[in-house]
Amino acid sequence: MTDLHRLSIREMAEGLKTAQFSSRELTQHYLDRIAKIDAQVQSYVTVTPEFALAEADAADAAIKAGNAGLLSGIPLAHKDIFCTKGIKTTAGSKILDNFISPYDATVVAKGKAAGLVTLGKVNMDEFAMGSTSESSYFGATKNPWALDRVPGGSSGGSAAAVAADLAPIATGTDTGGSIRQPASFCGLTGLKPTYGRVSRFGMIAYASSLDQGGPMARSAEDCAYLMNVIAGHDAKDSTSVNKEVDDYVANLSGTSIKGLRIGIPKQYFNVAGLDAEVKARVEESLKKLEEMGATLVEIDLSMTDAYVPTYYLIAPAEASSNLQRFDGVRYGYRCENPVDLMDLYKRSRSEGFGKEVQQRILIGTYALSAGYYDAYYVKAQKVRRLIQQDFLKAFESVDVIAAPSAPTTAYKIGANLSPVEMYLGDIYTIAVNLAGLPAINAPVGFDQDNLPVGLQLIGNYWSESQLLSVVHQYQQVTDWHTKRAAIAEENA
Ligand code: GLN
């Protein structure tokens, strides 16, 4: 069987249950592909063959004994921001190079409990700050569609691994687009759940009021399977919400597209940096949804201009606080020969953190400092509320809101955008995190360089089932999500 990596999660589960192949064979197949292909893509920071094969054998035994869960024996990759007991967790940073967590993140623990097999940990922008995965201490991950392009970020390793068929599904995190934008750049489906739906316990914090983990996969159906595993209340995360979890797989056909009201924010399609081909592909996908029975309704999101400045105050402010714990004392990198405690702190942090992270710590510390707190941080919090209200008002007249996930397709590696240029690329994703809403990226075509374009659908709180269902039905009548990068066609 050379094409196990072409199967959907549902087909893999069926194949395992009916003994067409074992989890060991499936897992070995992916490990072989990683060994052969990942040198070109560089999606993995750590590959864990021993762990994976032991988990695969346990899954095979459970399947034989007839007490296996639905997804038992299916491999996945975890973003290197999720703590994994006994496996190193770096968050893409030198400061955590060789950090081994004594416990599993809840997302990881839930995956293990469901019988999922961990292939390894995948690359990311340092502490999830970035949009290209180039800020990783471990080097830039390549976009499988064009190896001279970035896969997006910060969950660029997750996106590249799935797009190159080096993992069938992966976890990602999204603080300001880090699931949706790399999914868009790599032609995948990725869901950012409602804030509080997926536990943040053991997920290294960037901006705690914005961070949310979620699934990245080829299709909405595959995402739904992983959501069924990772969603749910967790007493170890105080912002996790105690609300019944949907069966996302059972609900895949549950939303009627006929009569679905899709809001088109007039501000979004006039953004200066919006690429003409991205705009065209997104509009074509909306036309398709219209043919399927949806109604397009123009809406007003008048706070659009405030998204980037608001996010780039709040996220660094929270980051500057969260990253205080990396002090060279408790864990992670420590500088050589410190002369005193101050020197130890200063040099451990200056040598351990990369440039982008240091820049954000400075911005955040400034925004939180005594003289500027009211002028920057408090003001940003007030604007954040207005942005949320803008969305809630829109949801009085529409069911979902459509937007591009990113204004462009994947950048060239080393394009060296200025911080402002880079931050403007987050215009379509960050407001969703500020408001705590769920949103999904779906691949909807390509530009003239054969780079994927993504449509984003934003839903009201707890509408993950609806978002997955709309994309699933779109994927039943289109085939963008089945297209594969040339490198994914290679066999191990
Ligand atoms: N590009 C955004 C940032 O750099 C998003 C990051 C994220 O979602 N983790 O902050």
Short mmCIF file of C-alpha atoms and ligand atoms in Angstrom, two decimals:
data_model
loop_
_atom_site.label_atom_id
_atom_site.label_comp_id
_atom_site.label_asym_id
_atom_site.label_seq_id
_atom_site.Cartn_x
_atom_site.Cartn_y
_atom_site.Cartn_z
CA MET A 1 0.00 0.00 0.00
CA THR A 2 1.86 3.07 -1.19
CA ASP A 3 -0.99 5.52 -0.98
CA LEU A 4 -2.19 5.26 2.62
CA HIS A 5 -1.56 8.99 2.93
CA ARG A 6 -4.27 9.68 0.35
CA LEU A 7 -7.00 8.38 2.65
CA SER A 8 -9.34 10.63 4.61
CA ILE A 9 -9.58 10.22 8.37
CA ARG A 10 -12.88 8.37 7.96
CA GLU A 11 -11.29 5.98 5.43
CA MET A 12 -8.28 5.44 7.70
CA ALA A 13 -10.55 4.61 10.61
CA GLU A 14 -12.50 2.15 8.43
CA GLY A 15 -9.31 0.56 7.10
CA LEU A 16 -7.99 0.04 10.63
CA LYS A 17 -11.28 -1.37 11.94
CA THR A 18 -11.59 -3.83 9.06
CA ALA A 19 -7.90 -4.83 9.33
CA GLN A 20 -7.02 -3.72 5.79
CA PHE A 21 -3.88 -2.33 7.41
CA SER A 22 -2.58 -1.93 10.94
CA SER A 23 -1.78 1.26 12.80
CA ARG A 24 1.86 0.14 12.80
CA GLU A 25 1.82 0.00 8.99
CA LEU A 26 0.04 3.33 8.73
CA THR A 27 2.38 4.97 11.25
CA GLN A 28 5.49 3.49 9.61
CA HIS A 29 4.21 4.76 6.27
CA TYR A 30 4.15 8.32 7.60
CA LEU A 31 7.51 7.92 9.35
CA ASP A 32 9.01 6.74 6.05
CA ARG A 33 7.54 9.71 4.22
CA ILE A 34 8.90 12.09 6.87
CA ALA A 35 12.36 10.49 6.59
CA LYS A 36 12.29 10.83 2.82
CA ILE A 37 10.56 14.15 2.24
CA ASP A 38 10.80 16.37 5.31
CA ALA A 39 14.40 17.42 4.66
CA GLN A 40 12.91 19.53 1.85
CA VAL A 41 9.93 20.88 3.80
CA GLN A 42 11.38 21.07 7.32
CA SER A 43 8.01 20.88 8.99
CA TYR A 44 9.10 18.76 11.99
CA VAL A 45 11.24 19.99 14.86
CA THR A 46 11.14 16.56 16.53
CA VAL A 47 10.09 13.22 15.05
CA THR A 48 9.24 10.56 17.63
CA PRO A 49 9.34 7.13 15.94
CA GLU A 50 9.65 5.10 19.18
CA PHE A 51 6.72 6.84 20.84
CA ALA A 52 4.67 6.62 17.66
CA LEU A 53 5.26 2.92 17.05
CA ALA A 54 4.56 2.06 20.69
CA GLU A 55 1.29 4.01 20.50
CA ALA A 56 0.51 2.31 17.18
CA ASP A 57 1.04 -1.13 18.69
CA ALA A 58 -1.20 -0.23 21.62
CA ALA A 59 -3.86 0.94 19.18
CA ASP A 60 -3.55 -2.27 17.15
CA ALA A 61 -3.98 -4.32 20.31
CA ALA A 62 -7.06 -2.31 21.30
CA ILE A 63 -8.55 -2.70 17.82
CA LYS A 64 -7.97 -6.48 17.96
CA ALA A 65 -9.52 -6.65 21.40
CA GLY A 66 -12.53 -4.72 20.15
CA ASN A 67 -12.22 -1.91 22.66
CA ALA A 68 -10.66 0.79 20.49
CA GLY A 69 -12.05 4.30 20.05
CA LEU A 70 -13.16 5.60 16.69
CA LEU A 71 -9.81 7.21 15.87
CA SER A 72 -7.55 4.67 17.52
CA GLY A 73 -4.34 4.21 15.55
CA ILE A 74 -4.55 7.35 13.41
CA PRO A 75 -1.37 9.45 13.37
CA LEU A 76 -1.15 13.18 13.96
CA ALA A 77 1.42 15.92 14.50
CA HIS A 78 1.30 18.44 17.33
CA LYS A 79 2.36 22.04 17.03
CA ASP A 80 5.46 22.43 19.18
CA ILE A 81 3.56 24.77 21.49
CA PHE A 82 1.63 21.90 23.13
CA CYS A 83 3.46 20.37 26.06
CA THR A 84 4.23 16.69 25.59
CA LYS A 85 5.45 14.58 28.44
CA GLY A 86 8.84 13.07 27.64
CA ILE A 87 9.11 14.80 24.25
CA LYS A 88 10.76 18.17 23.89
CA THR A 89 8.54 21.24 23.53
CA THR A 90 10.33 24.29 22.14
CA ALA A 91 7.69 26.83 21.03
CA GLY A 92 10.17 27.49 18.21
CA SER A 93 12.53 29.21 20.64
CA LYS A 94 16.15 28.84 21.65
CA ILE A 95 15.02 29.60 25.20
CA LEU A 96 13.11 26.28 25.25
CA ASP A 97 15.50 24.23 23.15
CA ASN A 98 15.69 20.91 25.00
CA PHE A 99 12.82 21.74 27.37
CA ILE A 100 10.97 18.53 28.24
CA SER A 101 7.63 19.04 29.90
CA PRO A 102 6.75 16.86 32.90
CA TYR A 103 3.10 16.73 31.76
CA ASP A 104 0.90 16.61 28.65
CA ALA A 105 -1.24 19.51 27.46
CA THR A 106 -4.94 18.64 27.70
CA VAL A 107 -5.17 18.59 23.90
CA VAL A 108 -2.33 16.05 23.79
CA ALA A 109 -3.82 13.99 26.63
CA LYS A 110 -7.20 13.90 24.89
CA GLY A 111 -5.49 12.77 21.70
CA LYS A 112 -3.76 9.95 23.55
CA ALA A 113 -6.98 8.93 25.27
CA ALA A 114 -8.63 8.70 21.84
CA GLY A 115 -5.82 6.44 20.61
CA LEU A 116 -4.22 8.98 18.24
CA VAL A 117 -0.57 8.32 17.46
CA THR A 118 1.91 11.20 17.87
CA LEU A 119 4.34 11.35 14.93
CA GLY A 120 6.20 14.32 16.37
CA LYS A 121 6.22 18.03 17.01
CA VAL A 122 6.02 20.56 14.21
CA ASN A 123 7.64 23.92 13.64
CA MET A 124 6.20 27.36 14.33
CA ASP A 125 7.08 31.00 14.65
CA GLU A 126 8.86 31.62 17.95
CA PHE A 127 6.21 31.71 20.68
CA ALA A 128 3.60 31.85 17.88
CA MET A 129 4.56 35.43 17.02
CA GLY A 130 4.63 35.78 13.28
CA SER A 131 3.00 34.95 9.99
CA THR A 132 5.70 33.04 8.14
CA SER A 133 7.29 30.50 10.51
CA GLU A 134 10.62 32.15 9.68
CA SER A 135 11.09 33.40 13.24
CA SER A 136 11.59 29.84 14.49
CA TYR A 137 14.99 29.23 16.08
CA PHE A 138 14.97 25.93 14.18
CA GLY A 139 14.85 27.53 10.75
CA ALA A 140 12.16 28.29 8.20
CA THR A 141 9.62 25.67 7.15
CA LYS A 142 8.93 25.57 3.41
CA ASN A 143 5.56 25.74 1.70
CA PRO A 144 4.93 22.35 0.01
CA TRP A 145 3.30 24.14 -2.94
CA ALA A 146 6.47 26.12 -3.67
CA LEU A 147 9.57 25.45 -1.62
CA ASP A 148 10.78 29.04 -1.97
CA ARG A 149 7.62 30.28 -0.22
CA VAL A 150 6.62 30.40 3.44
CA PRO A 151 3.86 28.08 4.68
CA GLY A 152 2.41 30.97 6.72
CA GLY A 153 2.45 31.14 10.46
CA SER A 154 2.57 30.76 13.21
CA SER A 155 1.32 27.15 12.74
CA GLY A 156 3.40 26.81 9.58
CA GLY A 157 4.85 23.42 10.49
CA SER A 158 1.37 22.00 11.07
CA ALA A 159 0.18 23.31 7.70
CA ALA A 160 3.26 22.19 5.78
CA ALA A 161 3.22 18.71 7.36
CA VAL A 162 -0.40 18.10 6.35
CA ALA A 163 -0.01 19.69 2.91
CA ALA A 164 3.01 17.46 2.14
CA ASP A 165 1.17 14.40 3.52
CA LEU A 166 3.65 14.03 6.34
CA ALA A 167 0.73 13.84 8.80
CA PRO A 168 -2.97 13.36 8.04
CA ILE A 169 -4.07 15.89 10.67
CA ALA A 170 -2.32 18.34 12.97
CA THR A 171 -3.06 20.58 15.89
CA GLY A 172 -2.50 24.31 15.59
CA THR A 173 -3.10 27.39 17.68
CA ASP A 174 -4.67 30.66 16.64
CA THR A 175 -4.08 33.89 18.57
CA GLY A 176 -4.52 36.14 15.58
CA GLY A 177 -4.91 33.86 12.57
CA SER A 178 -2.23 31.26 13.12
CA ILE A 179 -4.49 28.36 12.13
CA ARG A 180 -6.44 30.08 9.37
CA GLN A 181 -3.61 31.91 7.55
CA PRO A 182 -1.23 28.92 7.23
CA ALA A 183 -4.23 26.78 6.21
CA SER A 184 -4.93 29.38 3.54
CA PHE A 185 -1.29 29.51 2.35
CA CYS A 186 -1.07 25.69 2.18
CA GLY A 187 -4.51 24.87 0.72
CA LEU A 188 -5.96 23.28 3.87
CA THR A 189 -9.02 23.47 6.04
CA GLY A 190 -8.39 24.87 9.52
CA LEU A 191 -10.77 25.79 12.30
CA LYS A 192 -10.25 28.37 15.03
CA PRO A 193 -12.86 27.46 17.67
CA THR A 194 -14.77 29.84 19.93
CA TYR A 195 -12.57 31.09 22.79
CA GLY A 196 -13.03 28.60 25.63
CA ARG A 197 -14.03 25.59 23.47
CA VAL A 198 -10.58 23.91 23.49
CA SER A 199 -8.48 23.79 26.66
CA ARG A 200 -5.39 25.98 26.82
CA PHE A 201 -3.86 23.90 29.60
CA GLY A 202 -0.31 22.99 28.64
CA MET A 203 -0.41 25.16 25.54
CA ILE A 204 2.46 27.64 25.93
CA ALA A 205 0.83 31.05 26.32
CA TYR A 206 1.31 33.88 23.85
CA ALA A 207 -1.71 36.16 24.54
CA SER A 208 -3.96 34.30 26.92
CA SER A 209 -7.20 36.15 26.16
CA LEU A 210 -6.80 35.40 22.44
CA ASP A 211 -5.11 31.97 22.26
CA GLN A 212 -7.15 29.00 21.09
CA GLY A 213 -6.13 25.58 19.78
CA GLY A 214 -7.82 23.88 16.86
CA PRO A 215 -7.58 21.32 14.04
CA MET A 216 -5.78 21.61 10.69
CA ALA A 217 -6.52 19.05 8.01
CA ARG A 218 -7.37 18.52 4.36
CA SER A 219 -11.13 18.77 4.73
CA ALA A 220 -13.86 19.98 7.05
CA GLU A 221 -14.71 16.33 7.67
CA ASP A 222 -11.18 15.55 8.87
CA CYS A 223 -11.25 18.69 11.05
CA ALA A 224 -14.56 17.55 12.56
CA TYR A 225 -13.02 14.23 13.62
CA LEU A 226 -10.16 15.98 15.40
CA MET A 227 -12.52 18.55 16.97
CA ASN A 228 -14.55 15.69 18.44
CA VAL A 229 -11.39 14.64 20.26
CA ILE A 230 -9.99 17.96 21.46
CA ALA A 231 -13.06 20.10 22.27
CA GLY A 232 -14.57 20.26 25.74
CA HIS A 233 -14.46 21.72 29.20
CA ASP A 234 -11.30 21.38 31.26
CA ALA A 235 -11.15 22.24 34.95
CA LYS A 236 -7.42 22.97 34.48
CA ASP A 237 -8.17 25.97 32.22
CA SER A 238 -10.25 28.59 34.01
CA THR A 239 -11.40 30.15 30.72
CA SER A 240 -12.51 26.84 29.28
CA VAL A 241 -16.30 26.88 29.04
CA ASN A 242 -18.50 24.22 30.55
CA LYS A 243 -20.89 23.76 27.69
CA GLU A 244 -22.00 20.61 25.96
CA VAL A 245 -19.80 19.67 23.00
CA ASP A 246 -21.43 19.03 19.63
CA ASP A 247 -20.80 15.86 17.66
CA TYR A 248 -19.09 17.73 14.84
CA VAL A 249 -18.96 14.67 12.57
CA ALA A 250 -22.65 13.88 12.99
CA ASN A 251 -23.48 17.53 12.26
CA LEU A 252 -21.50 17.75 9.02
CA SER A 253 -24.64 17.88 6.89
CA GLY A 254 -26.72 19.57 9.56
CA THR A 255 -26.75 23.15 8.29
CA SER A 256 -28.96 24.03 5.37
CA ILE A 257 -27.12 26.13 2.80
CA LYS A 258 -30.50 26.99 1.32
CA GLY A 259 -31.42 30.27 2.95
CA LEU A 260 -28.06 30.63 4.72
CA ARG A 261 -27.37 34.36 5.01
CA ILE A 262 -23.71 35.14 4.34
CA GLY A 263 -22.58 38.61 5.36
CA ILE A 264 -20.12 40.38 3.06
CA PRO A 265 -18.44 43.19 4.98
CA LYS A 266 -18.13 46.06 2.51
CA GLN A 267 -14.93 47.28 4.21
CA TYR A 268 -13.18 43.92 3.75
CA PHE A 269 -13.19 43.81 0.00
CA ASN A 270 -11.76 47.32 -0.33
CA VAL A 271 -8.66 46.78 1.81
CA ALA A 272 -5.67 48.39 0.06
CA GLY A 273 -3.40 45.33 0.17
CA LEU A 274 -6.01 42.82 -1.07
CA ASP A 275 -4.54 40.91 -4.01
CA ALA A 276 -6.79 40.93 -7.09
CA GLU A 277 -6.57 37.16 -7.59
CA VAL A 278 -7.31 36.42 -3.94
CA LYS A 279 -10.34 38.67 -4.22
CA ALA A 280 -11.45 36.95 -7.43
CA ARG A 281 -11.14 33.40 -6.02
CA VAL A 282 -12.98 34.35 -2.83
CA GLU A 283 -15.75 35.98 -4.86
CA GLU A 284 -16.03 32.87 -7.05
CA SER A 285 -16.41 30.69 -3.95
CA LEU A 286 -19.15 32.97 -2.67
CA LYS A 287 -20.88 32.72 -6.03
CA LYS A 288 -20.75 28.94 -5.69
CA LEU A 289 -22.29 29.14 -2.22
CA GLU A 290 -24.96 31.38 -3.71
CA GLU A 291 -25.69 28.74 -6.37
CA MET A 292 -26.01 26.22 -3.55
CA GLY A 293 -28.77 28.34 -2.06
CA ALA A 294 -27.08 30.88 0.20
CA THR A 295 -27.97 34.57 0.13
CA LEU A 296 -25.21 37.18 0.13
CA VAL A 297 -25.95 40.21 2.27
CA GLU A 298 -23.75 43.31 2.37
CA ILE A 299 -22.88 44.25 5.96
CA ASP A 300 -21.04 47.05 7.67
CA LEU A 301 -18.11 46.32 9.98
CA SER A 302 -17.12 49.88 10.60
CA MET A 303 -14.34 49.08 13.09
CA THR A 304 -12.13 47.39 10.46
CA ASP A 305 -9.43 50.08 10.55
CA ALA A 306 -8.99 49.55 14.30
CA TYR A 307 -8.20 45.81 14.10
CA VAL A 308 -4.44 45.94 13.53
CA PRO A 309 -3.58 48.65 16.09
CA THR A 310 -5.84 47.11 18.73
CA TYR A 311 -4.48 43.59 18.31
CA TYR A 312 -0.88 44.79 18.18
CA LEU A 313 -1.29 46.46 21.57
CA ILE A 314 -3.24 43.75 23.36
CA ALA A 315 -1.30 40.74 22.06
CA PRO A 316 2.19 42.13 22.90
CA ALA A 317 0.93 43.41 26.28
CA GLU A 318 -0.23 39.93 27.25
CA ALA A 319 2.89 38.38 25.74
CA SER A 320 5.20 40.64 27.76
CA SER A 321 3.47 39.41 30.90
CA ASN A 322 3.34 35.73 29.89
CA LEU A 323 6.97 35.59 28.80
CA GLN A 324 8.29 36.90 32.14
CA ARG A 325 8.49 33.29 33.32
CA PHE A 326 11.40 32.60 30.96
CA ASP A 327 14.09 34.01 33.22
CA GLY A 328 16.97 31.57 32.94
CA VAL A 329 16.26 30.27 36.43
CA ARG A 330 13.36 27.86 36.31
CA TYR A 331 13.73 26.16 32.96
CA GLY A 332 15.09 26.61 29.49
CA TYR A 333 18.18 28.42 28.30
CA ARG A 334 20.57 30.00 30.82
CA CYS A 335 23.45 32.28 29.79
CA GLU A 336 27.03 31.31 30.58
CA ASN A 337 28.87 32.72 33.60
CA PRO A 338 26.40 35.32 34.87
CA VAL A 339 28.06 37.85 37.19
CA ASP A 340 24.92 38.42 39.25
CA LEU A 341 21.18 37.77 39.17
CA MET A 342 20.38 40.79 36.99
CA ASP A 343 23.02 39.74 34.49
CA LEU A 344 21.53 36.22 34.49
CA TYR A 345 18.04 37.52 33.69
CA LYS A 346 19.19 40.00 31.11
CA ARG A 347 21.55 37.81 29.16
CA SER A 348 19.44 34.66 29.35
CA ARG A 349 16.53 36.58 27.86
CA SER A 350 18.59 38.59 25.34
CA GLU A 351 20.40 35.49 24.12
CA GLY A 352 17.40 33.16 24.39
CA PHE A 353 14.66 35.18 22.68
CA GLY A 354 14.72 36.07 18.99
CA LYS A 355 14.29 39.56 17.57
CA GLU A 356 10.54 39.51 16.94
CA VAL A 357 9.81 38.22 20.43
CA GLN A 358 12.05 40.85 22.03
CA GLN A 359 10.40 43.57 19.98
CA ARG A 360 6.97 42.50 21.18
CA ILE A 361 8.06 42.26 24.81
CA LEU A 362 9.30 45.86 24.51
CA ILE A 363 6.06 47.08 22.90
CA GLY A 364 3.94 45.23 25.43
CA THR A 365 5.92 46.40 28.42
CA TYR A 366 5.65 49.96 27.16
CA ALA A 367 1.87 49.70 26.67
CA LEU A 368 1.47 48.35 30.21
CA SER A 369 3.84 50.78 31.91
CA ALA A 370 2.45 53.19 34.52
CA GLY A 371 2.43 56.32 32.38
CA TYR A 372 0.97 54.70 29.24
CA TYR A 373 -1.40 52.04 30.57
CA ASP A 374 -4.54 54.18 30.19
CA ALA A 375 -3.53 55.72 26.90
CA TYR A 376 -2.70 52.41 25.22
CA TYR A 377 -3.78 49.25 26.99
CA VAL A 378 -7.06 50.46 28.51
CA LYS A 379 -7.99 52.24 25.32
CA ALA A 380 -7.27 49.13 23.26
CA GLN A 381 -9.52 47.12 25.59
CA LYS A 382 -12.36 49.59 24.99
CA VAL A 383 -11.88 49.40 21.23
CA ARG A 384 -11.81 45.63 21.53
CA ARG A 385 -15.31 45.77 23.01
CA LEU A 386 -16.51 47.94 20.12
CA ILE A 387 -15.08 45.43 17.63
CA GLN A 388 -16.97 42.62 19.35
CA GLN A 389 -20.19 44.65 19.31
CA ASP A 390 -19.72 45.31 15.60
CA PHE A 391 -19.75 41.55 14.98
CA LEU A 392 -22.68 40.88 17.29
CA LYS A 393 -24.70 43.52 15.51
CA ALA A 394 -23.86 41.91 12.17
CA PHE A 395 -24.98 38.51 13.44
CA GLU A 396 -28.47 39.93 14.01
CA SER A 397 -28.95 39.90 10.25
CA VAL A 398 -26.59 37.19 8.93
CA ASP A 399 -25.63 33.62 9.89
CA VAL A 400 -21.97 33.71 8.89
CA ILE A 401 -19.55 36.37 7.66
CA ALA A 402 -17.26 35.82 4.68
CA ALA A 403 -13.77 37.23 4.17
CA PRO A 404 -10.46 36.24 2.69
CA SER A 405 -8.24 34.60 5.33
CA ALA A 406 -5.31 36.67 4.16
CA PRO A 407 -4.96 39.52 1.66
CA THR A 408 -2.30 37.65 -0.33
CA THR A 409 -1.06 34.16 -1.11
CA ALA A 410 2.18 32.83 0.45
CA TYR A 411 5.13 35.23 0.61
CA LYS A 412 8.60 34.39 -0.68
CA ILE A 413 10.95 33.11 2.01
CA GLY A 414 13.23 35.96 3.06
CA ALA A 415 10.88 38.63 1.67
CA ASN A 416 11.77 40.54 4.82
CA LEU A 417 8.55 42.50 5.14
CA SER A 418 8.65 45.39 7.59
CA PRO A 419 6.76 44.74 10.84
CA VAL A 420 3.94 47.02 9.69
CA GLU A 421 3.61 45.27 6.30
CA MET A 422 3.59 41.92 8.08
CA TYR A 423 1.04 43.01 10.67
CA LEU A 424 -1.28 44.37 7.97
CA GLY A 425 -1.41 40.85 6.55
CA ASP A 426 -3.36 39.88 9.68
CA ILE A 427 -6.22 42.28 8.96
CA TYR A 428 -8.79 39.54 8.22
CA THR A 429 -8.02 37.19 11.09
CA ILE A 430 -7.23 39.14 14.26
CA ALA A 431 -10.66 40.69 14.93
CA VAL A 432 -12.08 37.18 15.30
CA ASN A 433 -9.68 36.54 18.20
CA LEU A 434 -10.37 39.94 19.76
CA ALA A 435 -14.08 39.04 19.73
CA GLY A 436 -13.52 35.38 20.72
CA LEU A 437 -15.50 34.08 17.73
CA PRO A 438 -14.99 30.85 15.75
CA ALA A 439 -13.83 30.95 12.12
CA ILE A 440 -12.71 28.51 9.46
CA ASN A 441 -10.47 28.60 6.40
CA ALA A 442 -11.38 26.60 3.31
CA PRO A 443 -9.26 26.32 0.15
CA VAL A 444 -11.07 27.87 -2.82
CA GLY A 445 -8.59 27.89 -5.70
CA PHE A 446 -5.20 29.11 -6.80
CA ASP A 447 -3.48 32.22 -8.07
CA GLN A 448 -1.44 32.33 -11.30
CA ASP A 449 1.62 30.97 -9.46
CA ASN A 450 -0.42 27.93 -8.40
CA LEU A 451 -0.46 29.08 -4.77
CA PRO A 452 -3.59 28.28 -2.74
CA VAL A 453 -6.20 30.92 -1.86
CA GLY A 454 -8.46 30.61 1.19
CA LEU A 455 -11.98 31.68 2.04
CA GLN A 456 -12.68 32.48 5.67
CA LEU A 457 -16.11 32.04 7.22
CA ILE A 458 -16.67 33.63 10.63
CA GLY A 459 -19.51 32.35 12.80
CA ASN A 460 -21.30 33.46 15.94
CA TYR A 461 -20.22 31.99 19.29
CA TRP A 462 -20.33 28.16 19.45
CA SER A 463 -21.16 27.78 15.76
CA GLU A 464 -18.29 25.39 14.98
CA SER A 465 -20.76 22.76 13.72
CA GLN A 466 -22.31 25.25 11.35
CA LEU A 467 -18.95 26.41 9.97
CA LEU A 468 -17.73 22.84 9.46
CA SER A 469 -21.03 21.91 7.87
CA VAL A 470 -21.04 24.78 5.38
CA VAL A 471 -17.47 24.03 4.32
CA HIS A 472 -18.19 20.28 4.19
CA GLN A 473 -21.11 20.81 1.83
CA TYR A 474 -19.02 23.17 -0.30
CA GLN A 475 -16.36 20.43 -0.42
CA GLN A 476 -18.95 17.91 -1.60
CA VAL A 477 -19.49 19.89 -4.81
CA THR A 478 -15.98 21.28 -5.37
CA ASP A 479 -12.55 19.64 -5.40
CA TRP A 480 -10.10 22.36 -4.29
CA HIS A 481 -9.46 20.56 -1.01
CA THR A 482 -8.43 17.38 -2.88
CA LYS A 483 -5.65 19.12 -4.85
CA ARG A 484 -2.18 18.18 -3.71
CA ALA A 485 1.19 19.84 -3.97
CA ALA A 486 3.64 17.95 -6.21
CA ILE A 487 5.77 16.97 -3.21
CA ALA A 488 2.78 15.29 -1.61
CA GLU A 489 2.49 13.02 -4.65
CA GLU A 490 5.94 11.58 -3.97
CA ASN A 491 5.97 8.16 -2.43
CA ALA A 492 8.27 6.95 0.26
N1 GLN B 1 0.50 36.84 12.89
C1 GLN B 1 -0.10 37.03 14.17
C2 GLN B 1 0.94 37.46 15.17
O1 GLN B 1 2.05 37.44 14.83
C3 GLN B 1 -0.85 35.80 14.58
C4 GLN B 1 -0.14 34.89 15.48
C5 GLN B 1 -0.98 33.77 16.06
O2 GLN B 1 -2.17 33.60 15.77
N2 GLN B 1 -0.36 33.02 16.93
O3 GLN B 1 0.65 37.80 16.27
#
